[in-house]
Amino acid sequence: MSRRVVVIGHGMVGARFVEEVRRRDPDGERVTLTVLGAESRPAYNRVLLSTVLAGGLRPAMVALPVVDGIALHTGVAATSLDRTARVVHADDGTVHPYDELVLATGCRAWLPPVDGFADPGAPEDPARGVSLFRDLDDCGRILDAAAPGARIAVVGGGLLGVEAARGLAGRGVAVTLVHPRTHLMERQLDAGAGEVLATALRGLGVDVRCGVGAKAWDPEAGLDCDDGSRIAADHVVVAAGVRANTGLAADAGLAVDRGILVDDRLATDDGRVHALGDCAQHAGAPGGLVQSGWEQAAVLADLLTGTDPAARYRGTRPVTRLKARGIDLAALGDPTAGDEELRVSDPRRGRYGVLALRDDRVVGAVLMGLPDAAAMITGLYDSGAPAPSDRLALLLGRALPGETSPATDPVRMPGSAVVCRCNSVTKNALVTAWRAGAHDVDALSRRTRATTGCGSCRDVVCGIRDWLADIDPPQESAA
């Protein structure tokens, strides 16, 4: 008899978990899946929302494939858990029994307590002229306000805020980016990199104001700031952070902190209840990165299908890529953790690099305007391989012959290497697509979605295509 698994949440991580389960158990002999998704639409790739905002993708193009052989209920939210009876109650009156429960409830955008931001009649919702930036509906509202010549203030200079500001500027919108910290993306960047990023954004038409916080919003007058200035704006986009959706777990008596507490088996303090992704709190999972949720999904799928009872989640090595046209930025690991550090700065040309190594291995880097170096260094970081002896050449993306990184050499690249981080496409996935008949880059993109996000992986995909064409050329059909 198959095990009944109920999944609450059909976002990116919930959908990936379902896909991983069906990959291991295609006929549902071991696991029966029921999925409750509060959004009315099936899962889509939230990582690519900034690309939608910038006009690089249509909303329909970010949809994720729906896995066959599951009971998917969209527009249905779980309202309570009965852990004694092992059932989930939903807002449509249905009750769903489970043997194992998976919480993939994600997180919600945070609306800061700024005067005028919240709807007086519904304090958790934004007021007129204010949009959060978390889901496709938010994206639609922002696009409605983003007519050429419109004036929009973006509040928050983290990753999402920077991507939103760049995308809107590319649409001909007059954008002012307000950030209360001393430099942009302070969670990933040092002050030098933050300043180079701000300079690049200003060159693309964004008015960047760091050390300035939002104080009050009036849709008729604009946005007042805590430095006494007023920004003439028709609309405000808030990208000020997120909060994990832990309410359902907390109401059921599960242990929560900033997220739902889980161990290496992704289990809560109730061994039959698990949590994944942004709603989960694990010591080795960096916040805000979908990669950790996808890795957790694979581990839990191994455990619940019995494919690998010894599977454990040990943490994720963080890599952040900024998806903003005209700016190439990668941040990985901890640039302060090395016993060896190199730094280059060329702000006039939008280039900045920090490389940290320990025991000859890359432990952290910030790379802006250095795409070749970013590819090589990320490959070394992911694989744990020793760095080339000429560190400066590596930081400039010019490793010596014979010392090239696995990231730029398809022959040496491991099959599990992630080529497209926006869509979590590995080298193995591209090889499988090639063997299934996808014999050019466009076909590989359609089959795997590689290159359809920020586009920074296109050169690597081209290299893998050329390598495959040499070792496994397409067979011509008989006349």
CSV table of C-alpha atoms in Angstrom, one decimal, residues 48-296:
chain,number,residue,atom,x,y,z
A,48,LEU,CA,12.1,34.9,-13.1
A,49,LEU,CA,9.5,37.6,-12.1
A,50,SER,CA,12.1,40.3,-12.4
A,51,THR,CA,12.7,39.2,-16.0
A,52,VAL,CA,8.9,39.4,-16.6
A,53,LEU,CA,9.0,42.9,-15.1
A,54,ALA,CA,11.8,43.9,-17.5
A,55,GLY,CA,9.9,42.5,-20.5
A,56,GLY,CA,12.2,39.6,-21.2
A,57,LEU,CA,9.6,37.0,-20.6
A,58,ARG,CA,5.8,36.8,-20.8
A,59,PRO,CA,4.0,35.7,-17.6
A,60,ALA,CA,2.9,32.4,-19.2
A,61,MET,CA,6.6,31.6,-19.9
A,62,VAL,CA,7.5,31.2,-16.3
A,63,ALA,CA,4.9,28.4,-15.6
A,64,LEU,CA,6.4,25.2,-14.3
A,65,PRO,CA,5.2,21.9,-15.7
A,66,VAL,CA,2.5,20.2,-13.8
A,67,VAL,CA,3.4,16.6,-12.8
A,68,ASP,CA,1.1,13.8,-13.8
A,69,GLY,CA,-0.3,11.4,-11.3
A,70,ILE,CA,-1.0,13.7,-8.4
A,71,ALA,CA,-4.1,15.2,-6.9
A,72,LEU,CA,-3.5,18.9,-7.3
A,73,HIS,CA,-6.0,21.4,-5.7
A,74,THR,CA,-5.2,25.0,-6.8
A,75,GLY,CA,-7.0,27.9,-5.1
A,76,VAL,CA,-7.3,25.7,-1.9
A,77,ALA,CA,-5.6,26.8,1.3
A,78,ALA,CA,-5.0,24.7,4.3
A,79,THR,CA,-6.6,26.2,7.4
A,80,SER,CA,-5.5,23.8,10.2
A,81,LEU,CA,-3.6,20.6,11.0
A,82,ASP,CA,-4.8,17.8,13.3
A,83,ARG,CA,-1.6,16.0,14.1
A,84,THR,CA,-3.4,13.5,16.3
A,85,ALA,CA,-5.8,12.4,13.6
A,86,ARG,CA,-3.2,13.1,10.9
A,87,VAL,CA,-5.5,15.2,8.7
A,88,VAL,CA,-5.4,18.6,7.0
A,89,HIS,CA,-8.4,20.8,6.9
A,90,ALA,CA,-8.8,23.2,3.9
A,91,ASP,CA,-10.8,26.3,3.3
A,92,ASP,CA,-13.1,24.6,0.8
A,93,GLY,CA,-14.4,22.3,3.5
A,94,THR,CA,-12.3,19.2,2.4
A,95,VAL,CA,-10.3,17.1,4.8
A,96,HIS,CA,-7.1,15.4,3.6
A,97,PRO,CA,-5.7,12.4,5.6
A,98,TYR,CA,-1.9,11.9,5.5
A,99,ASP,CA,0.8,9.4,6.6
A,100,GLU,CA,3.4,12.1,6.0
A,101,LEU,CA,2.9,15.8,5.7
A,102,VAL,CA,5.1,18.3,3.8
A,103,LEU,CA,4.9,22.0,4.5
A,104,ALA,CA,6.2,24.1,1.6
A,105,THR,CA,4.3,27.2,2.5
A,106,GLY,CA,7.1,29.6,1.5
A,107,CYS,CA,7.1,33.2,2.7
A,108,ARG,CA,5.2,36.4,2.3
A,109,ALA,CA,6.5,39.9,1.3
A,110,TRP,CA,6.9,42.2,4.3
A,111,LEU,CA,5.1,45.5,4.2
A,112,PRO,CA,7.1,47.9,6.5
A,113,PRO,CA,5.3,50.1,9.0
A,114,VAL,CA,5.5,53.2,6.9
A,115,ASP,CA,2.6,55.7,7.1
A,116,GLY,CA,0.3,55.2,4.1
A,117,PHE,CA,1.7,51.9,2.9
A,118,ALA,CA,-1.1,49.7,4.4
A,119,ASP,CA,-4.7,49.7,3.4
A,120,PRO,CA,-6.6,51.1,6.4
A,121,GLY,CA,-9.4,48.6,5.9
A,122,ALA,CA,-7.0,45.6,5.5
A,123,PRO,CA,-3.7,46.4,7.3
A,124,GLU,CA,-2.0,43.3,5.8
A,125,ASP,CA,-2.6,44.6,2.3
A,126,PRO,CA,-0.9,47.5,0.5
A,127,ALA,CA,-2.7,50.8,0.0
A,128,ARG,CA,-3.6,52.5,-3.2
A,129,GLY,CA,-0.5,53.2,-5.3
A,130,VAL,CA,1.6,50.6,-3.4
A,131,SER,CA,2.6,47.2,-4.7
A,132,LEU,CA,4.6,44.4,-3.1
A,133,PHE,CA,6.9,42.3,-5.4
A,134,ARG,CA,6.4,38.7,-4.6
A,135,ASP,CA,4.0,36.9,-7.1
A,136,LEU,CA,2.6,37.2,-10.6
A,137,ASP,CA,-0.3,39.2,-9.4
A,138,ASP,CA,2.1,41.8,-7.9
A,139,CYS,CA,4.0,41.8,-11.2
A,140,GLY,CA,0.8,42.5,-13.1
A,141,ARG,CA,-0.1,45.4,-10.8
A,142,ILE,CA,3.4,46.9,-11.2
A,143,LEU,CA,3.3,46.6,-15.0
A,144,ASP,CA,-0.1,48.3,-15.1
A,145,ALA,CA,1.6,51.3,-13.4
A,146,ALA,CA,4.7,51.2,-15.5
A,147,ALA,CA,3.7,53.2,-18.5
A,148,PRO,CA,6.6,55.0,-20.2
A,149,GLY,CA,7.1,58.3,-18.4
A,150,ALA,CA,5.6,57.0,-15.1
A,151,ARG,CA,7.4,57.8,-11.9
A,152,ILE,CA,8.0,54.9,-9.6
A,153,ALA,CA,9.8,54.7,-6.3
A,154,VAL,CA,11.3,51.3,-5.3
A,155,VAL,CA,11.7,50.8,-1.6
A,156,GLY,CA,14.5,48.3,-0.7
A,157,GLY,CA,17.9,47.9,-2.3
A,158,GLY,CA,18.3,44.1,-1.8
A,159,LEU,CA,18.4,41.7,-4.7
A,160,LEU,CA,14.7,42.0,-5.6
A,161,GLY,CA,14.7,45.8,-5.3
A,162,VAL,CA,17.7,46.2,-7.5
A,163,GLU,CA,16.2,43.8,-10.1
A,164,ALA,CA,12.8,45.6,-10.0
A,165,ALA,CA,14.5,49.1,-10.4
A,166,ARG,CA,16.6,48.0,-13.4
A,167,GLY,CA,13.6,46.3,-15.1
A,168,LEU,CA,11.4,49.3,-14.7
A,169,ALA,CA,14.1,51.7,-15.9
A,170,GLY,CA,14.4,49.6,-19.0
A,171,ARG,CA,10.7,50.2,-19.7
A,172,GLY,CA,11.2,53.9,-19.8
A,173,VAL,CA,10.0,54.5,-16.2
A,174,ALA,CA,11.6,57.2,-14.1
A,175,VAL,CA,12.8,55.1,-11.1
A,176,THR,CA,14.1,56.2,-7.8
A,177,LEU,CA,15.6,53.4,-5.6
A,178,VAL,CA,15.5,54.1,-1.8
A,179,HIS,CA,17.5,52.0,0.5
A,180,PRO,CA,18.0,52.7,4.2
A,181,ARG,CA,21.4,50.9,4.4
A,182,THR,CA,24.7,52.5,3.5
A,183,HIS,CA,25.1,50.4,0.3
A,184,LEU,CA,23.0,48.1,-1.9
A,185,MET,CA,22.7,44.4,-1.4
A,186,GLU,CA,24.5,44.5,1.9
A,187,ARG,CA,23.7,40.9,2.6
A,188,GLN,CA,25.8,39.8,-0.4
A,189,LEU,CA,28.2,42.7,-1.2
A,190,ASP,CA,30.8,44.8,0.6
A,191,ALA,CA,30.7,48.6,0.5
A,192,GLY,CA,33.0,48.7,-2.6
A,193,ALA,CA,30.9,46.4,-4.6
A,194,GLY,CA,27.7,48.1,-3.5
A,195,GLU,CA,29.0,51.5,-4.7
A,196,VAL,CA,30.1,50.0,-8.1
A,197,LEU,CA,26.6,48.5,-8.4
A,198,ALA,CA,25.0,51.9,-7.6
A,199,THR,CA,27.1,53.6,-10.2
A,200,ALA,CA,26.1,51.1,-12.8
A,201,LEU,CA,22.4,51.5,-12.0
A,202,ARG,CA,22.7,55.3,-12.2
A,203,GLY,CA,24.3,54.9,-15.6
A,204,LEU,CA,21.2,53.0,-16.6
A,205,GLY,CA,18.8,55.7,-15.5
A,206,VAL,CA,18.0,54.7,-11.9
A,207,ASP,CA,18.2,57.4,-9.2
A,208,VAL,CA,19.9,55.5,-6.3
A,209,ARG,CA,19.6,56.9,-2.8
A,210,CYS,CA,21.4,54.9,-0.1
A,211,GLY,CA,21.1,55.7,3.6
A,212,VAL,CA,17.6,57.0,3.0
A,213,GLY,CA,14.4,55.4,4.4
A,214,ALA,CA,10.8,55.7,3.5
A,215,LYS,CA,8.8,57.8,6.0
A,216,ALA,CA,5.3,58.3,4.5
A,217,TRP,CA,3.3,57.8,1.3
A,218,ASP,CA,0.6,60.0,-0.1
A,219,PRO,CA,-0.5,58.9,-3.6
A,220,GLU,CA,-1.3,62.5,-4.4
A,221,ALA,CA,2.0,64.0,-3.2
A,222,GLY,CA,4.6,61.3,-3.4
A,223,LEU,CA,7.0,59.5,-1.0
A,224,ASP,CA,8.4,61.4,1.9
A,225,CYS,CA,11.8,60.1,3.2
A,226,ASP,CA,13.5,60.3,6.6
A,227,ASP,CA,16.2,62.7,5.3
A,228,GLY,CA,13.5,65.3,4.7
A,229,SER,CA,13.3,64.8,0.9
A,230,ARG,CA,10.2,64.1,-1.1
A,231,ILE,CA,10.2,61.8,-4.2
A,232,ALA,CA,7.5,62.7,-6.8
A,233,ALA,CA,6.2,59.3,-7.5
A,234,ASP,CA,3.0,57.9,-9.0
A,235,HIS,CA,3.5,54.4,-7.5
A,236,VAL,CA,5.7,52.7,-4.9
A,237,VAL,CA,7.1,49.1,-5.3
A,238,VAL,CA,8.1,47.6,-1.9
A,239,ALA,CA,10.8,45.0,-1.9
A,240,ALA,CA,11.8,45.3,1.7
A,241,GLY,CA,12.2,41.6,2.6
A,242,VAL,CA,10.1,38.6,3.4
A,243,ARG,CA,8.8,36.6,6.4
A,244,ALA,CA,8.3,32.8,6.5
A,245,ASN,CA,4.8,31.5,6.6
A,246,THR,CA,4.9,29.7,9.9
A,247,GLY,CA,1.3,30.3,11.2
A,248,LEU,CA,-0.1,27.0,10.2
A,249,ALA,CA,2.8,25.1,11.9
A,250,ALA,CA,2.7,27.3,15.0
A,251,ASP,CA,-1.0,26.8,15.4
A,252,ALA,CA,-0.5,23.1,15.3
A,253,GLY,CA,2.1,23.2,18.1
A,254,LEU,CA,5.2,22.7,15.9
A,255,ALA,CA,8.5,24.4,16.9
A,256,VAL,CA,9.1,27.6,15.0
A,257,ASP,CA,11.5,30.5,15.2
A,258,ARG,CA,12.2,32.6,12.1
A,259,GLY,CA,11.0,29.5,10.2
A,260,ILE,CA,9.7,26.0,10.9
A,261,LEU,CA,12.6,24.2,12.7
A,262,VAL,CA,13.8,21.1,10.8
A,263,ASP,CA,16.7,18.6,11.2
A,264,ASP,CA,18.8,17.0,8.5
A,265,ARG,CA,15.9,14.7,7.6
A,266,LEU,CA,13.8,17.9,7.0
A,267,ALA,CA,11.6,16.7,9.9
A,268,THR,CA,10.0,19.0,12.4
A,269,ASP,CA,9.6,18.0,16.1
A,270,ASP,CA,6.8,15.8,14.8
A,271,GLY,CA,8.6,13.1,12.8
A,272,ARG,CA,5.6,12.8,10.4
A,273,VAL,CA,5.6,16.5,9.5
A,274,HIS,CA,8.4,17.9,7.3
A,275,ALA,CA,9.2,21.4,6.0
A,276,LEU,CA,11.0,22.7,2.9
A,277,GLY,CA,12.2,25.9,1.3
A,278,ASP,CA,11.6,29.4,2.6
A,279,CYS,CA,9.2,28.3,5.4
A,280,ALA,CA,11.8,26.0,6.9
A,281,GLN,CA,14.7,26.9,9.2
A,282,HIS,CA,17.8,24.7,8.9
A,283,ALA,CA,21.2,25.8,10.1
A,284,GLY,CA,22.8,25.1,6.7
A,285,ALA,CA,20.2,26.8,4.5
A,286,PRO,CA,20.9,30.3,3.4
A,287,GLY,CA,17.8,32.5,3.4
A,288,GLY,CA,16.2,33.6,0.2
A,289,LEU,CA,17.8,31.1,-2.2
A,290,VAL,CA,15.6,28.6,-4.0
A,291,GLN,CA,18.6,26.3,-4.6
A,292,SER,CA,18.4,25.2,-0.9
A,293,GLY,CA,14.8,24.3,-1.3
A,294,TRP,CA,15.4,22.3,-4.4
A,295,GLU,CA,18.2,20.4,-2.7
A,296,GLN,CA,16.0,19.8,0.3
